[in-house]
mmCIF file of C-alpha atoms in Angstrom:
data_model
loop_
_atom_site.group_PDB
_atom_site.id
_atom_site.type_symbol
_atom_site.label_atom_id
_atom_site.label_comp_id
_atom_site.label_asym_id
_atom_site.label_seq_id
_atom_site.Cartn_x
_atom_site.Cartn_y
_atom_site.Cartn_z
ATOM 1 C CA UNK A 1246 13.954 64.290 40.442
ATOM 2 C CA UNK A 1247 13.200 67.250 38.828
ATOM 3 C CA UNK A 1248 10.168 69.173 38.632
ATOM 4 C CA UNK A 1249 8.043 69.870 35.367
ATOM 5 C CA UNK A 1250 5.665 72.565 33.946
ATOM 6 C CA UNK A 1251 3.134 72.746 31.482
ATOM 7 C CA UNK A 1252 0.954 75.504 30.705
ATOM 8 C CA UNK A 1253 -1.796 76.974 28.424
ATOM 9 C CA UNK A 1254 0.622 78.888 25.790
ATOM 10 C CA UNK A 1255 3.093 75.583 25.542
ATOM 11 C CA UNK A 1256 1.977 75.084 21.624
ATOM 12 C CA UNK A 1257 3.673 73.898 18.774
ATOM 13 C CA UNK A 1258 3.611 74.935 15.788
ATOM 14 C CA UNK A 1259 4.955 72.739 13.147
ATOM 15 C CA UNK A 1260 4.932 73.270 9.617
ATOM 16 C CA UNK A 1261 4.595 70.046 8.556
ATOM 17 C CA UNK A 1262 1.555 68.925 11.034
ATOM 18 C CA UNK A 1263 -0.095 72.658 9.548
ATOM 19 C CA UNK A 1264 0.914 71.903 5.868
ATOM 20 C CA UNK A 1265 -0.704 68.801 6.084
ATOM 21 C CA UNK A 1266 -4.314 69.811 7.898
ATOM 22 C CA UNK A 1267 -4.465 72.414 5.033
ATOM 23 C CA UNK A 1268 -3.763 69.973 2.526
ATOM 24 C CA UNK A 1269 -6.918 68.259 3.617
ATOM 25 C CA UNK A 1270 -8.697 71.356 3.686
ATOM 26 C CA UNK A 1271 -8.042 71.746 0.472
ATOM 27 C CA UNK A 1272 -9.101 68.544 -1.053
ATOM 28 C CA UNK A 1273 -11.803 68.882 0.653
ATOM 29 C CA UNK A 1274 -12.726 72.290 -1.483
ATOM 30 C CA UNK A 1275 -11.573 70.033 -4.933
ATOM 31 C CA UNK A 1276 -14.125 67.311 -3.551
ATOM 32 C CA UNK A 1277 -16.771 70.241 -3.632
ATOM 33 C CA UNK A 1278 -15.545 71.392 -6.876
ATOM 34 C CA UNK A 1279 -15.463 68.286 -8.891
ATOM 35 C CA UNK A 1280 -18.722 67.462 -7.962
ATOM 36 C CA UNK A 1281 -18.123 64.459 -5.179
ATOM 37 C CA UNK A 1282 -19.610 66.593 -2.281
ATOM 38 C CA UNK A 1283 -22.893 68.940 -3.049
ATOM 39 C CA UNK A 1284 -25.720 70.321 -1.569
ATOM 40 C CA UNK A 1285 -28.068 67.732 -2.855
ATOM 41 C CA UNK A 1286 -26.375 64.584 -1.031
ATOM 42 C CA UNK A 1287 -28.369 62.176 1.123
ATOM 43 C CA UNK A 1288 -26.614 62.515 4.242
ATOM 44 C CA UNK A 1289 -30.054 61.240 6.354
ATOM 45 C CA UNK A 1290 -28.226 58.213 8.165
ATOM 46 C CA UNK A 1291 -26.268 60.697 10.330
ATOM 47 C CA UNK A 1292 -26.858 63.937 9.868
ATOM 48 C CA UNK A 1293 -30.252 65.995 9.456
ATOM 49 C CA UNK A 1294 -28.666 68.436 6.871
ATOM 50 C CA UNK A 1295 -25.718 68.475 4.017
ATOM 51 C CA UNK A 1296 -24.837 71.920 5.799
ATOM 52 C CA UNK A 1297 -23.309 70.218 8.820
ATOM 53 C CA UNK A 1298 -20.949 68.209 6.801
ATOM 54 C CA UNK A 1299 -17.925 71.404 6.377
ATOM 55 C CA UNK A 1300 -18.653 72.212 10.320
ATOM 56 C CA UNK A 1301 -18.047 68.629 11.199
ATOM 57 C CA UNK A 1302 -14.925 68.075 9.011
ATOM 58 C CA UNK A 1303 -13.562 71.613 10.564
ATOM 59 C CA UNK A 1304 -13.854 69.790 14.183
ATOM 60 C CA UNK A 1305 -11.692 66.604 12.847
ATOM 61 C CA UNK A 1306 -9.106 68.847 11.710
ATOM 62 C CA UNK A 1307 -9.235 70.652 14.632
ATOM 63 C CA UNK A 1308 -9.099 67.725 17.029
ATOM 64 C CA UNK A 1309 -5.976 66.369 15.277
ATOM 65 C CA UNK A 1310 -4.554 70.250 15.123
ATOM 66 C CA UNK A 1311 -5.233 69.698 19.303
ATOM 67 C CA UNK A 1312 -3.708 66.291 19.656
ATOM 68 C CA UNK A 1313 -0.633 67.582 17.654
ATOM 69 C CA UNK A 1314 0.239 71.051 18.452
ATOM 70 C CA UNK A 1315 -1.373 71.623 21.937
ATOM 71 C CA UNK A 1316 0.246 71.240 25.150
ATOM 72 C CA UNK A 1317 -1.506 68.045 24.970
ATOM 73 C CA UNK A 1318 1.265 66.910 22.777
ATOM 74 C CA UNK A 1319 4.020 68.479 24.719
ATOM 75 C CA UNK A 1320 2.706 66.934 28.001
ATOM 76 C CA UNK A 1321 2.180 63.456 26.399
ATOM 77 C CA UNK A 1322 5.581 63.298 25.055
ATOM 78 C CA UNK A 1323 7.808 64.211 28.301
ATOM 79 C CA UNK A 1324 5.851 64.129 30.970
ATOM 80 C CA UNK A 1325 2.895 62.007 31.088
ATOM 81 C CA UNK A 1326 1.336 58.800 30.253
ATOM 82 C CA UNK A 1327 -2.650 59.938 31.107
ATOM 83 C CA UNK A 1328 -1.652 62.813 28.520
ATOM 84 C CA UNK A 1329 -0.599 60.615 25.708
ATOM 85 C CA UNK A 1330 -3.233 58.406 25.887
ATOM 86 C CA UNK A 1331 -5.654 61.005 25.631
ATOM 87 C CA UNK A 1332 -3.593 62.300 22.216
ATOM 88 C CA UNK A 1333 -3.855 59.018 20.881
ATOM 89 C CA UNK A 1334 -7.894 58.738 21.587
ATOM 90 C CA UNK A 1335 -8.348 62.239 20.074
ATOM 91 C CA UNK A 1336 -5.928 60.866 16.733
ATOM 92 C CA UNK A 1337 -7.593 57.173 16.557
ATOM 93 C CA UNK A 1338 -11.480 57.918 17.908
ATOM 94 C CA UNK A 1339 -12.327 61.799 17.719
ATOM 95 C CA UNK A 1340 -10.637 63.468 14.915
ATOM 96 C CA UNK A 1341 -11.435 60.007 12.333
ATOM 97 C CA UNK A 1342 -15.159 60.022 12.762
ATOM 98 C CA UNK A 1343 -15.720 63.737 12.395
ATOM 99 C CA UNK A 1344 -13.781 63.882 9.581
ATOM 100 C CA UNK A 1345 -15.677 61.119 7.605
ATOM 101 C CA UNK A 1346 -19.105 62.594 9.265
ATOM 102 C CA UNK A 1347 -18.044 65.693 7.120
ATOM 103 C CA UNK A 1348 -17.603 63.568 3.591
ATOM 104 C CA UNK A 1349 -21.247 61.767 4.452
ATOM 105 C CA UNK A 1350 -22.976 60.673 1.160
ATOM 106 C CA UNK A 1351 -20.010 61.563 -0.937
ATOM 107 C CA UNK A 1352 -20.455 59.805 -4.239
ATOM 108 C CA UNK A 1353 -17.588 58.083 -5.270
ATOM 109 C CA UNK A 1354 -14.770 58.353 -7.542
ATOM 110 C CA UNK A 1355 -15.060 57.490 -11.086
ATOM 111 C CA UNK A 1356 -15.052 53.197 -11.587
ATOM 112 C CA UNK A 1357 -11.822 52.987 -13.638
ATOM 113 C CA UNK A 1358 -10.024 55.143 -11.632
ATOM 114 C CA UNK A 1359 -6.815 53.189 -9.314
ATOM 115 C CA UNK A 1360 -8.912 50.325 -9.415
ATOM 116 C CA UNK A 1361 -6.295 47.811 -7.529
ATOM 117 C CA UNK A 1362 -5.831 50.866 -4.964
ATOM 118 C CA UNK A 1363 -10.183 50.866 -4.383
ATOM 119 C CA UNK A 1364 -10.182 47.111 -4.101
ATOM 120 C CA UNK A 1365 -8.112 47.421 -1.294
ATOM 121 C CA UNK A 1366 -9.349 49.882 0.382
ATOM 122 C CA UNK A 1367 -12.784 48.019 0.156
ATOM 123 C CA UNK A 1368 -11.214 45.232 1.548
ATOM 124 C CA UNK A 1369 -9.771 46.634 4.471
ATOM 125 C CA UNK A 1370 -12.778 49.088 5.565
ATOM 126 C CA UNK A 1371 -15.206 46.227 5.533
ATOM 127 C CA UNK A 1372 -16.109 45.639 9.187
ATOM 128 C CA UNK A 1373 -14.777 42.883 10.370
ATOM 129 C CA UNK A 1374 -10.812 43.131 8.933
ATOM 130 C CA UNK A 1375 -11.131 47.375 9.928
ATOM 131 C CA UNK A 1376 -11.934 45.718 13.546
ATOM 132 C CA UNK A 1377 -8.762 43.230 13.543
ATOM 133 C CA UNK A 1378 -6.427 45.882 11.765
ATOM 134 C CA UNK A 1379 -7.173 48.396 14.258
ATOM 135 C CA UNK A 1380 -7.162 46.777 17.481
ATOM 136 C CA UNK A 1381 -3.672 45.139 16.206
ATOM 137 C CA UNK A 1382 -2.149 48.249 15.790
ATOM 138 C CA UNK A 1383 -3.269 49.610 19.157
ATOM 139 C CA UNK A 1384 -2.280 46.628 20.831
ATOM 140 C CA UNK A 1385 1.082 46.482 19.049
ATOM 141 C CA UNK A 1386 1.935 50.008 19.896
ATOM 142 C CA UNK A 1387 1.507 49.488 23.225
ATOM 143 C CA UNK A 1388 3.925 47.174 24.222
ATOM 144 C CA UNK A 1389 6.276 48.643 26.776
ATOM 145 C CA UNK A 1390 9.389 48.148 24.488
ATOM 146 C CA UNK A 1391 8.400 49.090 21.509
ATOM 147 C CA UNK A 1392 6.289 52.056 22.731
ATOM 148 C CA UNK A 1393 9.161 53.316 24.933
ATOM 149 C CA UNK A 1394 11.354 53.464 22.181
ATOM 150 C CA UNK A 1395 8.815 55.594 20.112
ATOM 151 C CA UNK A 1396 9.244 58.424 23.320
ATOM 152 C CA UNK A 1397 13.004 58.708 22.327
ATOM 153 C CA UNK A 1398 12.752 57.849 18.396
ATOM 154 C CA UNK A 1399 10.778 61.051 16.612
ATOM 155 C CA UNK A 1400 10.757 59.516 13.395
ATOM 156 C CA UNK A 1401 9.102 56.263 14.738
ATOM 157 C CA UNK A 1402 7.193 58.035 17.180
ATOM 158 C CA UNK A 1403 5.575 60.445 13.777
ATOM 159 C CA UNK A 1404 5.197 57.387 11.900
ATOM 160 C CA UNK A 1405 3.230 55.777 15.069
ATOM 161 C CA UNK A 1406 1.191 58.866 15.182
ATOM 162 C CA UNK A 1407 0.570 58.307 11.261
ATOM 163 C CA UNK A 1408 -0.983 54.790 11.869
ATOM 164 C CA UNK A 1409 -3.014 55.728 14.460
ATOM 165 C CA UNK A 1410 -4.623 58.213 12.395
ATOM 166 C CA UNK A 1411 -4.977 55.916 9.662
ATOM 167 C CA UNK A 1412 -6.196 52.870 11.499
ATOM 168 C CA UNK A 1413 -8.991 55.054 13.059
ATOM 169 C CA UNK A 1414 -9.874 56.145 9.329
ATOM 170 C CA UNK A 1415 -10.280 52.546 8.623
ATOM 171 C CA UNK A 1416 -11.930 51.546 11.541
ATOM 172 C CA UNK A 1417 -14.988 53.929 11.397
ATOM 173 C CA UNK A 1418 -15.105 54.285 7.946
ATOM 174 C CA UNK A 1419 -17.887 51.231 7.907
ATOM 175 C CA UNK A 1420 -19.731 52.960 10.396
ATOM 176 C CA UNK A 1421 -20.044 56.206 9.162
ATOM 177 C CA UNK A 1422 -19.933 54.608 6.033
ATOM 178 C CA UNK A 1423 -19.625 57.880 3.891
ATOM 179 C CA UNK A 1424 -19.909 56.636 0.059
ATOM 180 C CA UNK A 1425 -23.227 56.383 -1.355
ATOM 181 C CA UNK A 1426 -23.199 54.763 -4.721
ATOM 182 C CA UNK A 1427 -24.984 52.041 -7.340
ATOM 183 C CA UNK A 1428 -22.105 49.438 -6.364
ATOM 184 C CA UNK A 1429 -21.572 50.592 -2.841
ATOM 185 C CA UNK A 1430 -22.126 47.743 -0.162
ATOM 186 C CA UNK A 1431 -23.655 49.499 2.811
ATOM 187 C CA UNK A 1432 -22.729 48.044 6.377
ATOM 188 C CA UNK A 1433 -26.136 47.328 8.510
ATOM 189 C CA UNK A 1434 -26.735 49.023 11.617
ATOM 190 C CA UNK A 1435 -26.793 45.206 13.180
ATOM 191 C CA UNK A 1436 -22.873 45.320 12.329
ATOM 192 C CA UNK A 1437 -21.815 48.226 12.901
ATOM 193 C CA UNK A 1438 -22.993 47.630 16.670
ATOM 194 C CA UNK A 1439 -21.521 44.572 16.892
ATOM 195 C CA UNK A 1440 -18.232 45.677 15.474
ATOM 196 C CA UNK A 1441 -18.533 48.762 18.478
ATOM 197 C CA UNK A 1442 -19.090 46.391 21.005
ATOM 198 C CA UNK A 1443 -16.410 43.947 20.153
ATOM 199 C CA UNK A 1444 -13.668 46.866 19.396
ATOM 200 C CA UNK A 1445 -14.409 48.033 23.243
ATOM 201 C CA UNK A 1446 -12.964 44.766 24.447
ATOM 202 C CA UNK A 1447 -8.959 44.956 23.992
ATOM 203 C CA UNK A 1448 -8.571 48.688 25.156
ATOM 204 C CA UNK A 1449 -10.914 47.509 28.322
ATOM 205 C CA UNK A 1450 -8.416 45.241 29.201
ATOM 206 C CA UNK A 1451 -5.457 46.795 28.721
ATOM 207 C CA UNK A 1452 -6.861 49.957 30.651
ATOM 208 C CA UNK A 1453 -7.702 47.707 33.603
ATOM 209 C CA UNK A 1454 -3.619 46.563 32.794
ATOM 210 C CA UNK A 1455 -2.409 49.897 33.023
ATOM 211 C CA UNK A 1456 -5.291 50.482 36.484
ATOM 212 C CA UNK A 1457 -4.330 47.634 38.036
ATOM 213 C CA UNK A 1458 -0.670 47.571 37.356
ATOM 214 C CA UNK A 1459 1.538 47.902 41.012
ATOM 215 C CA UNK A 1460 4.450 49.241 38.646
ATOM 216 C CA UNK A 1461 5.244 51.658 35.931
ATOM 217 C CA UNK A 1462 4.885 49.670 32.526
ATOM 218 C CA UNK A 1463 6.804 52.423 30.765
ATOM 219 C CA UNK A 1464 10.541 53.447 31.883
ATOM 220 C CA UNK A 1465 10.565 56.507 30.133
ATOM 221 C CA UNK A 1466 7.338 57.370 32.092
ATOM 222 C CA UNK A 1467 8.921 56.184 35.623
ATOM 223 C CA UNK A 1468 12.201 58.574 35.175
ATOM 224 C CA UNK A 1469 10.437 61.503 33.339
ATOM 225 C CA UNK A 1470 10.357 64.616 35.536
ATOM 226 C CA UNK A 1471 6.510 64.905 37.340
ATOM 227 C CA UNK A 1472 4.363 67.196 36.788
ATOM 228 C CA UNK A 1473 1.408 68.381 38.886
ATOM 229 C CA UNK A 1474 2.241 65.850 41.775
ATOM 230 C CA UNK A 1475 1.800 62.647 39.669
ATOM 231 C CA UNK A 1476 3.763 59.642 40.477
ATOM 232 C CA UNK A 1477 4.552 57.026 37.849
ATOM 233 C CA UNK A 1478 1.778 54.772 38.643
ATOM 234 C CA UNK A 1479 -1.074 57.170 39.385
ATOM 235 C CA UNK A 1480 -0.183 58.636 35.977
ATOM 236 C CA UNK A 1481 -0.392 55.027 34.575
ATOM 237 C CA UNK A 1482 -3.483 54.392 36.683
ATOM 238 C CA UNK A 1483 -5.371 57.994 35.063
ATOM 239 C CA UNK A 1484 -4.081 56.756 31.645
ATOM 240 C CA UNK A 1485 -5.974 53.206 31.705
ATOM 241 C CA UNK A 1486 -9.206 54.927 33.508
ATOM 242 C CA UNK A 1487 -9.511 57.421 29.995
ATOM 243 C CA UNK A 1488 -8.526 54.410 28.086
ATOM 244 C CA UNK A 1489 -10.985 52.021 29.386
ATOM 245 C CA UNK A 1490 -13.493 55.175 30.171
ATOM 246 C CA UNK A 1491 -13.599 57.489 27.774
ATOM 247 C CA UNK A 1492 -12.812 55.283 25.099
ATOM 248 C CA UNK A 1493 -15.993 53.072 25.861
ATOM 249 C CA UNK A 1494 -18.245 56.337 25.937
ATOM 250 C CA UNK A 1495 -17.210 57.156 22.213
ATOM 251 C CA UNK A 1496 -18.172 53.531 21.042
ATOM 252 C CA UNK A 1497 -21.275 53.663 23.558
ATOM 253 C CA UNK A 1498 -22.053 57.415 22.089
ATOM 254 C CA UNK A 1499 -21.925 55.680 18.240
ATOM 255 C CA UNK A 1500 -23.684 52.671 19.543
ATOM 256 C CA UNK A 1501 -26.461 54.477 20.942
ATOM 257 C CA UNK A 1502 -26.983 56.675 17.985
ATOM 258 C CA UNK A 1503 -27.043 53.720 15.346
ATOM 259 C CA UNK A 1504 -29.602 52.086 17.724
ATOM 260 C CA UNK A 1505 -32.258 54.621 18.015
ATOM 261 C CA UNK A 1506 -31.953 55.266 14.377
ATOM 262 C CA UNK A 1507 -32.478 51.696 14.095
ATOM 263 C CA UNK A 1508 -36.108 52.109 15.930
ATOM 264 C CA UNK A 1509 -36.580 55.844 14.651
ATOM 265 C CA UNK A 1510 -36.619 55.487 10.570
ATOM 266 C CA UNK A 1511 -35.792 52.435 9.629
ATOM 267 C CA UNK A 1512 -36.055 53.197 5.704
ATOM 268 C CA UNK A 1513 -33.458 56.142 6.112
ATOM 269 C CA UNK A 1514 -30.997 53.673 6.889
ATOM 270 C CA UNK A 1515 -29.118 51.346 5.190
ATOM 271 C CA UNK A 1516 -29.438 47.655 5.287
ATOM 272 C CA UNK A 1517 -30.431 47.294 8.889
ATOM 273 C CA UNK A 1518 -30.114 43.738 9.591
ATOM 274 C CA UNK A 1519 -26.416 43.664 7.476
ATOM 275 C CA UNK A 1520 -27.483 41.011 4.718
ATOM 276 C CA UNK A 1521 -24.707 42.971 2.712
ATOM 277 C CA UNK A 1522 -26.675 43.438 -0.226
ATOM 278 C CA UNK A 1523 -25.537 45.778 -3.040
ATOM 279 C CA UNK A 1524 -27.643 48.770 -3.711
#
């Protein structure tokens, strides 16, 4: 079998993935403009000042600019399991969360407008469907068919990469819970643990899958050429350790900060015991 390389200066550089990070830049300068992000927002849940907000939403681009265009991506896609599973983390549980820490205490758009779209969208990021949709699409994407054909199919495996990103949008908008409004339902901090603890569970056990597993899962992954002395199932074994690992230490990070806000100052939180009430 052939031998592999991967270095430091393997980046890509494609104009869509770099259209489309500027494209949120850039809406993120209208949301300044028309008056949905200022100075003046409470953002005391999370962060200590508004001025952290661009810094943090720079770091979610960046993440995803990572994932996407680093050698990361490269690595992931021809060579290694381990590597793609740390692109999808970085898409699904970095990039997400930093993003929507940037938009904290955005107000939100105006009541009439795309009012079918916002009912939706409130329906979906409430916590306990954002749990189910989001652990159904990791699961689903991970089953060795379907996510071996995505390694050989680019326009499923973008469209995969697409989901990810928006599944992980979902899944912590209720716990950074970004729009503060009159009709805005605020998630409790009693929730939003629960709803960490329970999304830990399904990557836990399919990382102990993939750790456990005498054979490769993935046959793209078992004839792929190795690279720095990996064979197929130490590859898969690395790949469920950062899955079950580091995955678990991003919900334990957000866990531990909701929880000593909880005990710290109670009234600059929202609801803390999640009654759901309107404020």
């Amino acid at each position: 079998m052939s031998a592999a390389s991967l270095g430091p200066t393997d980046w890509n550089f494609d104009p869509t993935v770099i259209a489309g990070l500027l494209a949120l830049a850039a809406l993120y300068g209208a949301a300044y403009r028309q008056g949905l992000l200022s100075a003046r927002d409470d953002v005391s849940p999370w962060l200590p000042s508004a001025r952290w907000r661009p810094w943090l939403f720079a770091l979610g681009l960046l993440s995803a600019l990572v994932a996407l265009q680093s050698p990361i991506d490269r690595g992931g896609d021809a060579y290694l399991l381990s590597l793609h599973m740390v692109q999808h983390l970085m898409l699904m549980m970095i990039a997400p969360p930093l993003a929507l820490l940037g938009i904290v205490g955005m107000r939100p758009f105006p009541r009439g407008l795309h009012p079918r779209l916002r009912a939706l969208w409130t329906a979906i990021t409430r916590p306990w469907p954002a749990l189910i949709i989001f652990n159904a699409v990791l699961l689903t994407w991970h089953i060795p068919q379907l996510y071996n054909t995505t390694l050989t199919n680019d326009p499923l495996h973008i469209f995969e990469h697409v989901t990810f990103v928006l599944v992980g949008v979902i899944f912590w908008w209720p716990v950074v819970d970004p729009i503060r409004g009159p009709e805005t339902i605020p998630v409790g901090s009693f929730q939003k643990i629960v709803m960490l603890v329970l999304a830990g569970v399904p990557p836990t056990v399919l990382g102990f899958v993939f750790a456990m597993s005498p054979h490769a899962l993935y046959p793209f992954y078992a004839a792929a050429p190795r690279l720095w002395g990996m064979s197929p199932t130490g590859d898969q074994a690395v790949a469920g350790v950062i899955m079950l690992g580091l995955g678990n230490l991003i919900y334990f990070a957000a866990i531990s900060v909701i929880f000593l806000r909880m005990f710290g100052d109670p009234a600059a939180d929202e609801v803390e015991i999640g009654l759901g009430v309107a404020r």
